[in-house]
Amino acid sequence: MTTAVLRPLLRIARRDMARHKGRTILITTLIGLPVGAALIVGMLLRQPNVTGDGVGYWAESALLRLEVATADAQTLESNLGTTSFARVDSATALLPASTGDPGLPGGGGLPVTVIIETFDPSNPLEPRRYQIVDGVAPTGAGELAISESLADLRSLAVGDPIQVYGLGQQTIVGIAHVREQHDFTTLLTSPEQPLPAAAELPNELTTLGLGYRSSSYYLATDPGDFGRFANNVSASYRRGSEPYPSNDQFFTDPTVIALLAGTGLLCVTGLIAAAAFATANRRRIRDFGLLSATGAEPGQITTLALVEAGLLGTVGAVIGATVAVIGFNTVGVGLLTANTNSDAIAVFAPRDVVVTIVVGIGAAMLAAWFPARTVAAVSTQTALAGRIPLRSPSRWTAPLGLATGAAGLSILAVWNDSNSGGDRQSLALIVGIVLGLGGAALLGGPIVSALGRLAARLPIGPRLVLRDNARQRTRTAAAVGALTAMFVIPVVALALIGTEQRSNQLTFPGTTDSSPFEQANRNRIVGVVLGLDQELSPAQLAPLDDIAAVEQIVTWTQLSPRGDPRAFDPWTGGPSFGAWDEALAAQLGLDQRQLPIDSPNELRAVQLVPGSLDWPPQELIDLYDSSGNLSVRLQVTSVSTDLVVEPAMFLLPDTATSLGLEPAYRAGVIQLAASPDAATIDQIRNLTSVTNTGFAAQAGIDLPPLSYGGYLDTPYVSSTNFDAVKAIVVGLAFVSGLLVLAVTAALVSTESDNDLATMVAVGGAPGLRRSFLARQTFSMAAIAAAVALPFGLLGARALADPGFYGNFDFTVPWLWVAVLLVGTPVVASAVIGTTMRSKAVTPLRRLD
Amino acid sequence: MTDQKSIVLEMRQAGRQYVGPRGIVSALADVDLTVRLGELVAVVGRSGCGKSTLLNLAGGLDQPSLGSVRVNGIELGTLSGKELAATRRRHIGFVFQALNLLPTLTAAENVALPLELDGATTAAARTAALTSMADTETAALADAYPDELSGGERQRVAVARALVGDRNLLLADEPTGALDEATADAVVRVIRRRVDTGTCGGVLVTHDMSLAAYADTIVRLRDGRIDSVTETNFTDADFERADLFGTDPEGTLR
């Protein structure tokens, strides 16, 4: 199609938009709202703030460390305008920048902070930690093995030379998979390799607590570079992007999440838009007929509709994006700052804006596509007569809907069964949800048609409603589809919440949801352990203080194993012995299914990188006081990817020494799962060390019988009032459903006015219009509710986690489900019936 | 040969059948009709006699079940939907009883629309549109929207569009049905004058015998078949006299 041909189509589309302002406003709003919402999601995700609610965010903020060399506090303050940093006297080894020596392997770039680990092949535990995948293990001074990630990052290979601060020139003799450190940038040295003391390091390190999502480490090689570098970091920080590419998972990318959120919302609003387009096309069918008679091809008529949709989508998406960006960066930032006790920042991410606008335009065009094809297929003379012939629904629609829905539910079930995080799992979840919702939405059309055929025996009122639904099947099916999707989601949520609540009651029979004390303390963080061998400055501790749940921070200054100052990065800086040892478990008689439930203590293990840590449930963690007495035993009963940090796996120094191992200094958050009393909290506050059950056993520590270990896995939502959550879910769905129904009723009203006027003309009661619209609203909502109920329950069943304890009882909160699925149609029809005009005031449409 | 070239519409044994719930229904059968340049054919008959079906076949809005329909020598029965649309754009113009003009386009843009849909530039299409509008005395209305025009003006604009560019077959389906008598007369005269230029031929479907009298030939349909064909041979003087005395050209009082 040539540009010349597009021109008149564009002209017609543009003028149609101006002529039909109501439709224009509706469609642009339906597109603009999700686009704006998606952008706001993206901008929220790009906020660097730490909030009391966002414990998971805080966990990432702990990564927000900017390590720079040869800088002092004054320089940093002047460049970054922040005082939230403290100086660290030394660090692990530093792989210097190669910018000054392009001949070095890796070809330049910023220097990399690395972890130096001693690799002792004679230690039987070492193979659990490191696996040489290429070359050999280092055997003496001057030899190094490096982690795969470091090899990839700098394109290093066996045989390459490498410069390391404090170690000088080294030769790479092996590439290792460093399991425990999530394969972070690591150097493995031989035990014969002398490690540099802190005093030997040429530079000081300065650690900055910068904020969310800056997961890389930086070094500037000289003061001159530092200013430029700090400015770059500061600028990127301020615009909400990462200053340096990190190993972020696909689904942690704000753009992707914003896109997913926008797409999800557009699925609902797009269906309503499709109904609006179908209605508009029906009203304009004579215009299309005239165009066809004038010589327009079906493709040109489709193009006209798509051009118009594209224009509407563009206007809607641009307005939505503009309002979202301006609104968020003016009002939103202020609100966030006021309500989260942190400094929100203005964010403008061009990539988010472009992507969401493009998706918005695409959604508008997709919504117009099917109605456009329908009118383009109408014969010219039929269109000129003002008719769109009724076609029987495809007999494949219903089976297709059922098959699609079943496929979606199956994928969800498989996902739930094998969920271990990661991109593929996330993608499977999304595909499953989309297919499930799509299948449910597809059933709307066949049901509407079937009801239309079955209406013959009904009284005139319902008969007219069902017949009109069937006659305007495109519009009705789209509206029913949107409503179905809107109902399925809260039904799933309600069933999952009900099941969690029930499981919680079974797991903790002595507790009730109404106990304010237990609720207040459940899943509450009562201590944070940082593996930093240093005193933290008040500025450094400030972000932790912002977390309301953190009651005390315990540091480990007295546990320095060698007495030399050695800073351990909370995430990667210290050795860890957390790998589950099946043999040890057998030796200890650990049977994860047989332990009684009688202890309030639990430690929830948390993966820092989803899918990368195979943390075993049932691990026992003993907490010792400063005198070395066992005070509390905690059990790792679940592994979560959504909370906090890695579990702490610590050894007492003496125990470590006896084992010939270095103590593990790792970050950990101790969580109390259920009903800790004040004494327990105080006890935990006074804890100073933690040791691993397995190593304690190896060290000959006499472990008490396992009977007092406990299952204390509480669902995340258990810290919240279940009924409040249900009320919120139902309330949101209810309001959204009412909005969708209001728009749909307006469309029905627009489309049916002529018919209604005719009915009034032949003697229909004055209130006919009102009752007709109320009934039609009810019918569409009721059909959607009827389809949503089985899909929602099946979806929830597929997603429900049987849990670790076997205390699984799929429980549907029927009252809330009924409130939603019965209440919405009833209330919506009542509202529509009350607010609509009682008589058809629109005259019969002018023939010309 | 020259005579063959002047034929714009040629229907031979054309018929249209539909399959309905009660079997095959014949809406039109055995229609032989020829329209030449400079010739206006009126089709009259009662409702349901097949007038619109005939016009739909002639205009390529429908395709014959039987026989053939040729427009400027193009056999419409074998064309695809796309080719039919192109034929309508280039050869055929319709004037309907109502809803002739797209409300969102000005009169000139409406007239230019078929040319632009065929790929003409906006400027060239507008020039051709204004020329055609001048022929129907509507050039002054070029920039008005349909809502701003009277019924007669809209129909004259529709006539201009029907014959814009190189189109030479005008098909008018009750073009005056929604107009008063005087306006209807004026519209049909416009059609007559355009046909008289010899650049096009036309088919006028009407119930009104006084308007049918403007045609060179009156074809009467009954039950889907041609019942009679009458040559009118009225002169301009006949029409002037009819105007004067309020009769049709044959002298019958209206």
PDB file of C-alpha atoms in Angstrom, chain A residues 445-643:
ATOM      1  CA  GLY A 445     -17.989 -15.879  23.047  1.00  0.00           C
ATOM      2  CA  PRO A 446     -19.377 -19.429  22.785  1.00  0.00           C
ATOM      3  CA  ILE A 447     -21.231 -19.071  26.062  1.00  0.00           C
ATOM      4  CA  VAL A 448     -22.780 -15.789  24.967  1.00  0.00           C
ATOM      5  CA  SER A 449     -23.894 -17.368  21.696  1.00  0.00           C
ATOM      6  CA  ALA A 450     -25.265 -20.447  23.396  1.00  0.00           C
ATOM      7  CA  LEU A 451     -27.257 -18.363  25.851  1.00  0.00           C
ATOM      8  CA  GLY A 452     -28.650 -16.350  22.958  1.00  0.00           C
ATOM      9  CA  ARG A 453     -29.971 -19.536  21.401  1.00  0.00           C
ATOM     10  CA  LEU A 454     -31.415 -20.735  24.660  1.00  0.00           C
ATOM     11  CA  ALA A 455     -33.227 -17.490  25.344  1.00  0.00           C
ATOM     12  CA  ALA A 456     -36.365 -18.371  23.361  1.00  0.00           C
ATOM     13  CA  ARG A 457     -38.299 -19.609  26.376  1.00  0.00           C
ATOM     14  CA  LEU A 458     -37.384 -16.726  28.625  1.00  0.00           C
ATOM     15  CA  PRO A 459     -39.554 -13.671  29.285  1.00  0.00           C
ATOM     16  CA  ILE A 460     -39.086 -10.774  26.946  1.00  0.00           C
ATOM     17  CA  GLY A 461     -36.689  -8.840  29.192  1.00  0.00           C
ATOM     18  CA  PRO A 462     -33.985 -11.459  29.677  1.00  0.00           C
ATOM     19  CA  ARG A 463     -34.615 -12.731  26.173  1.00  0.00           C
ATOM     20  CA  LEU A 464     -33.809  -9.354  24.692  1.00  0.00           C
ATOM     21  CA  VAL A 465     -30.710  -9.056  26.810  1.00  0.00           C
ATOM     22  CA  LEU A 466     -29.311 -12.468  25.908  1.00  0.00           C
ATOM     23  CA  ARG A 467     -30.205 -12.053  22.252  1.00  0.00           C
ATOM     24  CA  ASP A 468     -28.525  -8.659  22.146  1.00  0.00           C
ATOM     25  CA  ASN A 469     -25.462 -10.123  23.835  1.00  0.00           C
ATOM     26  CA  ALA A 470     -25.323 -12.827  21.197  1.00  0.00           C
ATOM     27  CA  ARG A 471     -26.019 -10.476  18.318  1.00  0.00           C
ATOM     28  CA  GLN A 472     -23.235  -8.149  19.364  1.00  0.00           C
ATOM     29  CA  ARG A 473     -20.999 -11.067  20.128  1.00  0.00           C
ATOM     30  CA  THR A 474     -17.708  -9.369  19.391  1.00  0.00           C
ATOM     31  CA  ARG A 475     -18.400  -6.617  21.863  1.00  0.00           C
ATOM     32  CA  THR A 476     -19.942  -8.860  24.469  1.00  0.00           C
ATOM     33  CA  ALA A 477     -17.266 -11.517  24.239  1.00  0.00           C
ATOM     34  CA  ALA A 478     -14.527  -8.922  24.619  1.00  0.00           C
ATOM     35  CA  ALA A 479     -16.190  -7.434  27.665  1.00  0.00           C
ATOM     36  CA  VAL A 480     -16.866 -10.839  29.179  1.00  0.00           C
ATOM     37  CA  GLY A 481     -13.271 -11.851  28.463  1.00  0.00           C
ATOM     38  CA  ALA A 482     -11.915  -8.799  30.237  1.00  0.00           C
ATOM     39  CA  LEU A 483     -14.194  -9.360  33.191  1.00  0.00           C
ATOM     40  CA  THR A 484     -13.271 -13.030  33.330  1.00  0.00           C
ATOM     41  CA  ALA A 485      -9.597 -12.174  33.504  1.00  0.00           C
ATOM     42  CA  MET A 486     -10.347  -9.670  36.208  1.00  0.00           C
ATOM     43  CA  PHE A 487     -12.264 -12.244  38.235  1.00  0.00           C
ATOM     44  CA  VAL A 488      -9.865 -15.156  37.778  1.00  0.00           C
ATOM     45  CA  ILE A 489      -6.950 -13.291  39.321  1.00  0.00           C
ATOM     46  CA  PRO A 490      -8.645 -12.448  42.639  1.00  0.00           C
ATOM     47  CA  VAL A 491     -10.206 -15.911  42.856  1.00  0.00           C
ATOM     48  CA  VAL A 492      -6.744 -17.422  42.537  1.00  0.00           C
ATOM     49  CA  ALA A 493      -5.391 -14.993  45.095  1.00  0.00           C
ATOM     50  CA  LEU A 494      -8.213 -15.688  47.530  1.00  0.00           C
ATOM     51  CA  ALA A 495      -7.801 -19.451  47.269  1.00  0.00           C
ATOM     52  CA  LEU A 496      -4.044 -19.213  47.750  1.00  0.00           C
ATOM     53  CA  ILE A 497      -4.440 -16.947  50.744  1.00  0.00           C
ATOM     54  CA  GLY A 498      -7.071 -19.235  52.218  1.00  0.00           C
ATOM     55  CA  THR A 499      -4.816 -22.221  51.745  1.00  0.00           C
ATOM     56  CA  GLU A 500      -1.864 -20.455  53.320  1.00  0.00           C
ATOM     57  CA  GLN A 501      -4.002 -19.429  56.205  1.00  0.00           C
ATOM     58  CA  ARG A 502      -5.213 -22.964  56.712  1.00  0.00           C
ATOM     59  CA  SER A 503      -1.711 -24.401  56.440  1.00  0.00           C
ATOM     60  CA  ASN A 504      -0.544 -21.876  58.951  1.00  0.00           C
ATOM     61  CA  GLN A 505      -3.253 -22.886  61.363  1.00  0.00           C
ATOM     62  CA  LEU A 506      -2.353 -26.542  60.938  1.00  0.00           C
ATOM     63  CA  THR A 507       1.333 -25.845  61.392  1.00  0.00           C
ATOM     64  CA  PHE A 508       0.874 -23.696  64.440  1.00  0.00           C
ATOM     65  CA  PRO A 509      -2.176 -25.103  66.086  1.00  0.00           C
ATOM     66  CA  GLY A 510      -1.630 -23.095  69.187  1.00  0.00           C
ATOM     67  CA  THR A 511      -1.683 -19.805  67.444  1.00  0.00           C
ATOM     68  CA  THR A 512      -4.474 -17.826  66.028  1.00  0.00           C
ATOM     69  CA  ASP A 513      -4.464 -15.142  63.464  1.00  0.00           C
ATOM     70  CA  SER A 514      -5.988 -12.798  65.915  1.00  0.00           C
ATOM     71  CA  SER A 515      -3.139 -12.856  68.346  1.00  0.00           C
ATOM     72  CA  PRO A 516      -1.627  -9.427  67.976  1.00  0.00           C
ATOM     73  CA  PHE A 517       1.590 -10.360  69.677  1.00  0.00           C
ATOM     74  CA  GLU A 518       2.248 -13.334  67.496  1.00  0.00           C
ATOM     75  CA  GLN A 519       1.248 -11.501  64.412  1.00  0.00           C
ATOM     76  CA  ALA A 520       3.466  -8.629  65.327  1.00  0.00           C
ATOM     77  CA  ASN A 521       6.490 -10.811  65.716  1.00  0.00           C
ATOM     78  CA  ARG A 522       5.994 -13.476  63.153  1.00  0.00           C
ATOM     79  CA  ASN A 523       8.440 -13.339  60.334  1.00  0.00           C
ATOM     80  CA  ARG A 524      10.012 -10.426  61.963  1.00  0.00           C
ATOM     81  CA  ILE A 525      13.665  -9.718  61.691  1.00  0.00           C
ATOM     82  CA  VAL A 526      15.133  -9.436  65.101  1.00  0.00           C
ATOM     83  CA  GLY A 527      18.753  -9.293  64.279  1.00  0.00           C
ATOM     84  CA  VAL A 528      21.080  -8.611  61.443  1.00  0.00           C
ATOM     85  CA  VAL A 529      24.493 -10.104  61.335  1.00  0.00           C
ATOM     86  CA  LEU A 530      27.104  -8.602  59.161  1.00  0.00           C
ATOM     87  CA  GLY A 531      30.312 -10.330  58.417  1.00  0.00           C
ATOM     88  CA  LEU A 532      32.260  -7.151  58.579  1.00  0.00           C
ATOM     89  CA  ASP A 533      35.355  -7.175  60.656  1.00  0.00           C
ATOM     90  CA  GLN A 534      35.096  -3.562  61.493  1.00  0.00           C
ATOM     91  CA  GLU A 535      33.156  -1.033  63.391  1.00  0.00           C
ATOM     92  CA  LEU A 536      30.420   0.348  61.247  1.00  0.00           C
ATOM     93  CA  SER A 537      29.927   4.037  61.170  1.00  0.00           C
ATOM     94  CA  PRO A 538      26.563   5.501  62.096  1.00  0.00           C
ATOM     95  CA  ALA A 539      26.150   6.531  58.484  1.00  0.00           C
ATOM     96  CA  GLN A 540      26.648   2.987  57.344  1.00  0.00           C
ATOM     97  CA  LEU A 541      24.218   1.688  59.848  1.00  0.00           C
ATOM     98  CA  ALA A 542      21.614   4.256  58.963  1.00  0.00           C
ATOM     99  CA  PRO A 543      20.109   2.254  56.091  1.00  0.00           C
ATOM    100  CA  LEU A 544      19.681  -0.675  58.423  1.00  0.00           C
ATOM    101  CA  ASP A 545      18.020   1.495  60.989  1.00  0.00           C
ATOM    102  CA  ASP A 546      15.521   2.451  58.359  1.00  0.00           C
ATOM    103  CA  ILE A 547      14.256  -1.078  58.379  1.00  0.00           C
ATOM    104  CA  ALA A 548      11.678  -0.950  61.060  1.00  0.00           C
ATOM    105  CA  ALA A 549      11.911  -4.626  61.735  1.00  0.00           C
ATOM    106  CA  VAL A 550      15.583  -4.556  62.546  1.00  0.00           C
ATOM    107  CA  GLU A 551      15.871  -4.270  66.235  1.00  0.00           C
ATOM    108  CA  GLN A 552      19.517  -4.783  66.691  1.00  0.00           C
ATOM    109  CA  ILE A 553      22.586  -5.110  64.605  1.00  0.00           C
ATOM    110  CA  VAL A 554      25.253  -7.484  65.751  1.00  0.00           C
ATOM    111  CA  THR A 555      28.702  -7.255  64.351  1.00  0.00           C
ATOM    112  CA  TRP A 556      31.534  -9.634  64.637  1.00  0.00           C
ATOM    113  CA  THR A 557      34.481  -7.601  65.546  1.00  0.00           C
ATOM    114  CA  GLN A 558      35.709 -10.081  68.121  1.00  0.00           C
ATOM    115  CA  LEU A 559      35.838 -13.000  65.747  1.00  0.00           C
ATOM    116  CA  SER A 560      38.682 -12.008  63.568  1.00  0.00           C
ATOM    117  CA  PRO A 561      40.437 -15.295  63.029  1.00  0.00           C
ATOM    118  CA  ARG A 562      43.933 -14.076  62.527  1.00  0.00           C
ATOM    119  CA  GLY A 563      43.870 -10.821  64.334  1.00  0.00           C
ATOM    120  CA  ASP A 564      44.704  -8.941  61.208  1.00  0.00           C
ATOM    121  CA  PRO A 565      42.275  -6.442  59.815  1.00  0.00           C
ATOM    122  CA  ARG A 566      40.391  -8.133  57.123  1.00  0.00           C
ATOM    123  CA  ALA A 567      37.186  -6.876  55.644  1.00  0.00           C
ATOM    124  CA  PHE A 568      34.704  -9.388  54.483  1.00  0.00           C
ATOM    125  CA  ASP A 569      32.129  -8.480  52.021  1.00  0.00           C
ATOM    126  CA  PRO A 570      28.843  -9.590  53.477  1.00  0.00           C
ATOM    127  CA  TRP A 571      28.030 -11.543  50.360  1.00  0.00           C
ATOM    128  CA  THR A 572      31.173 -12.806  48.892  1.00  0.00           C
ATOM    129  CA  GLY A 573      34.006 -11.932  51.154  1.00  0.00           C
ATOM    130  CA  GLY A 574      34.211 -14.899  53.441  1.00  0.00           C
ATOM    131  CA  PRO A 575      34.460 -18.616  53.034  1.00  0.00           C
ATOM    132  CA  SER A 576      31.308 -20.520  53.617  1.00  0.00           C
ATOM    133  CA  PHE A 577      30.566 -24.087  54.508  1.00  0.00           C
ATOM    134  CA  GLY A 578      26.927 -24.073  53.922  1.00  0.00           C
ATOM    135  CA  ALA A 579      26.674 -26.829  51.389  1.00  0.00           C
ATOM    136  CA  TRP A 580      24.335 -29.553  52.459  1.00  0.00           C
ATOM    137  CA  ASP A 581      26.107 -32.735  53.175  1.00  0.00           C
ATOM    138  CA  GLU A 582      23.913 -35.750  52.634  1.00  0.00           C
ATOM    139  CA  ALA A 583      26.349 -38.008  54.414  1.00  0.00           C
ATOM    140  CA  LEU A 584      26.427 -35.698  57.359  1.00  0.00           C
ATOM    141  CA  ALA A 585      22.674 -35.500  57.388  1.00  0.00           C
ATOM    142  CA  ALA A 586      22.474 -39.248  57.479  1.00  0.00           C
ATOM    143  CA  GLN A 587      25.047 -39.351  60.217  1.00  0.00           C
ATOM    144  CA  LEU A 588      22.999 -36.922  62.258  1.00  0.00           C
ATOM    145  CA  GLY A 589      19.799 -38.779  61.518  1.00  0.00           C
ATOM    146  CA  LEU A 590      18.161 -35.778  60.014  1.00  0.00           C
ATOM    147  CA  ASP A 591      14.884 -36.676  58.487  1.00  0.00           C
ATOM    148  CA  GLN A 592      13.156 -33.635  57.304  1.00  0.00           C
ATOM    149  CA  ARG A 593       9.737 -35.201  57.401  1.00  0.00           C
ATOM    150  CA  GLN A 594       9.803 -36.565  60.898  1.00  0.00           C
ATOM    151  CA  LEU A 595      10.708 -33.731  63.126  1.00  0.00           C
ATOM    152  CA  PRO A 596       8.045 -32.591  65.528  1.00  0.00           C
ATOM    153  CA  ILE A 597       6.659 -29.135  65.545  1.00  0.00           C
ATOM    154  CA  ASP A 598       7.213 -27.792  68.950  1.00  0.00           C
ATOM    155  CA  SER A 599       9.803 -25.120  68.741  1.00  0.00           C
ATOM    156  CA  PRO A 600       9.262 -21.510  67.911  1.00  0.00           C
ATOM    157  CA  ASN A 601      12.619 -21.109  66.312  1.00  0.00           C
ATOM    158  CA  GLU A 602      13.285 -21.032  62.681  1.00  0.00           C
ATOM    159  CA  LEU A 603      15.825 -19.706  60.353  1.00  0.00           C
ATOM    160  CA  ARG A 604      14.729 -19.079  56.865  1.00  0.00           C
ATOM    161  CA  ALA A 605      17.429 -19.587  54.388  1.00  0.00           C
ATOM    162  CA  VAL A 606      17.429 -17.121  51.605  1.00  0.00           C
ATOM    163  CA  GLN A 607      19.008 -17.294  48.236  1.00  0.00           C
ATOM    164  CA  LEU A 608      20.792 -14.230  47.138  1.00  0.00           C
ATOM    165  CA  VAL A 609      20.783 -15.279  43.539  1.00  0.00           C
ATOM    166  CA  PRO A 610      17.639 -17.237  42.735  1.00  0.00           C
ATOM    167  CA  GLY A 611      18.395 -20.755  41.754  1.00  0.00           C
ATOM    168  CA  SER A 612      22.062 -20.543  42.510  1.00  0.00           C
ATOM    169  CA  LEU A 613      22.094 -21.762  46.060  1.00  0.00           C
ATOM    170  CA  ASP A 614      20.943 -25.229  46.785  1.00  0.00           C
ATOM    171  CA  TRP A 615      20.290 -24.611  50.393  1.00  0.00           C
ATOM    172  CA  PRO A 616      18.950 -27.592  52.248  1.00  0.00           C
ATOM    173  CA  PRO A 617      15.904 -27.328  54.377  1.00  0.00           C
ATOM    174  CA  GLN A 618      16.428 -28.867  57.785  1.00  0.00           C
ATOM    175  CA  GLU A 619      19.804 -27.374  58.339  1.00  0.00           C
ATOM    176  CA  LEU A 620      20.203 -26.678  61.998  1.00  0.00           C
ATOM    177  CA  ILE A 621      21.783 -23.465  63.131  1.00  0.00           C
ATOM    178  CA  ASP A 622      22.905 -23.152  66.700  1.00  0.00           C
ATOM    179  CA  LEU A 623      23.301 -19.795  68.240  1.00  0.00           C
ATOM    180  CA  TYR A 624      25.867 -19.416  70.944  1.00  0.00           C
ATOM    181  CA  ASP A 625      26.270 -16.613  73.329  1.00  0.00           C
ATOM    182  CA  SER A 626      29.532 -14.856  73.913  1.00  0.00           C
ATOM    183  CA  SER A 627      30.540 -17.493  76.421  1.00  0.00           C
ATOM    184  CA  GLY A 628      30.206 -20.194  73.866  1.00  0.00           C
ATOM    185  CA  ASN A 629      27.075 -21.661  75.374  1.00  0.00           C
ATOM    186  CA  LEU A 630      24.408 -22.908  73.089  1.00  0.00           C
ATOM    187  CA  SER A 631      21.434 -20.713  73.615  1.00  0.00           C
ATOM    188  CA  VAL A 632      19.089 -21.225  70.746  1.00  0.00           C
ATOM    189  CA  ARG A 633      18.888 -23.711  67.970  1.00  0.00           C
ATOM    190  CA  LEU A 634      17.328 -22.504  64.770  1.00  0.00           C
ATOM    191  CA  GLN A 635      16.370 -24.648  61.899  1.00  0.00           C
ATOM    192  CA  VAL A 636      16.429 -23.807  58.271  1.00  0.00           C
ATOM    193  CA  THR A 637      13.065 -24.981  57.191  1.00  0.00           C
ATOM    194  CA  SER A 638      12.648 -23.315  53.883  1.00  0.00           C
ATOM    195  CA  VAL A 639      14.535 -21.544  51.216  1.00  0.00           C
ATOM    196  CA  SER A 640      13.150 -18.325  49.990  1.00  0.00           C
ATOM    197  CA  THR A 641      14.134 -16.218  47.077  1.00  0.00           C
ATOM    198  CA  ASP A 642      12.161 -13.230  48.131  1.00  0.00           C
ATOM    199  CA  LEU A 643      13.567 -12.352  51.461  1.00  0.00           C
TER     200      LEU A 643
END
